[in-house]
Amino acid sequence: MFSIVCIFLASFWYKQAYKNNLVRFEKLVAEHSCTGWSSIERRLST
């Protein structure tokens, strides 16, 4: 579930980034959030 949300938010952030010319910043935010969610997902699964 978290992975689906992560992908959705990442795509949304990329679209916003292109509008604001902040692609690098938004990419870092998306990657950081995805990493955080995947670690949370691991904790919940165990």
Short mmCIF file of C-alpha atoms in Angstrom, two decimals:
data_model
loop_
_atom_site.label_atom_id
_atom_site.label_comp_id
_atom_site.label_asym_id
_atom_site.label_seq_id
_atom_site.Cartn_x
_atom_site.Cartn_y
_atom_site.Cartn_z
CA MET A 1 0.00 0.00 0.00
CA PHE A 2 2.75 2.42 0.96
CA SER A 3 4.60 1.67 -2.29
CA ILE A 4 1.54 2.66 -4.34
CA VAL A 5 1.19 5.91 -2.40
CA CYS A 6 4.91 6.52 -2.84
CA ILE A 7 4.75 6.11 -6.61
CA PHE A 8 1.68 8.34 -6.82
CA LEU A 9 3.23 11.11 -4.74
CA ALA A 10 6.53 10.84 -6.61
CA SER A 11 4.81 11.34 -9.96
CA PHE A 12 2.82 14.26 -8.52
CA TRP A 13 6.00 15.85 -7.13
CA TYR A 14 7.76 15.47 -10.49
CA LYS A 15 4.91 17.28 -12.26
CA GLN A 16 5.04 20.11 -9.72
CA ALA A 17 8.82 20.21 -9.98
CA TYR A 18 8.77 20.77 -13.73
CA LYS A 19 6.37 23.66 -13.25
CA ASN A 20 8.57 25.27 -10.62
CA ASN A 21 11.94 24.26 -12.14
CA LEU A 22 12.86 22.42 -8.94
CA VAL A 23 13.32 18.96 -10.43
CA ARG A 24 16.43 18.11 -8.41
CA PHE A 25 14.94 19.22 -5.10
CA GLU A 26 11.64 17.44 -5.70
CA LYS A 27 13.48 14.29 -6.76
CA LEU A 28 15.43 14.28 -3.49
CA VAL A 29 12.22 14.75 -1.51
CA ALA A 30 10.48 11.94 -3.38
CA GLU A 31 13.41 9.55 -2.98
CA HIS A 32 13.76 10.38 0.72
CA SER A 33 10.05 9.81 1.34
CA CYS A 34 10.11 6.53 -0.58
CA THR A 35 13.06 5.32 1.48
CA GLY A 36 11.32 6.29 4.71
CA TRP A 37 8.08 4.57 3.74
CA SER A 38 9.86 1.37 2.68
CA SER A 39 11.61 1.21 6.07
CA ILE A 40 8.26 1.70 7.83
CA GLU A 41 6.75 -0.98 5.61
CA ARG A 42 9.49 -3.40 6.68
CA ARG A 43 8.82 -2.70 10.36
CA LEU A 44 5.10 -3.32 9.91
CA SER A 45 5.64 -6.55 7.98
CA THR A 46 7.89 -8.06 10.68
#
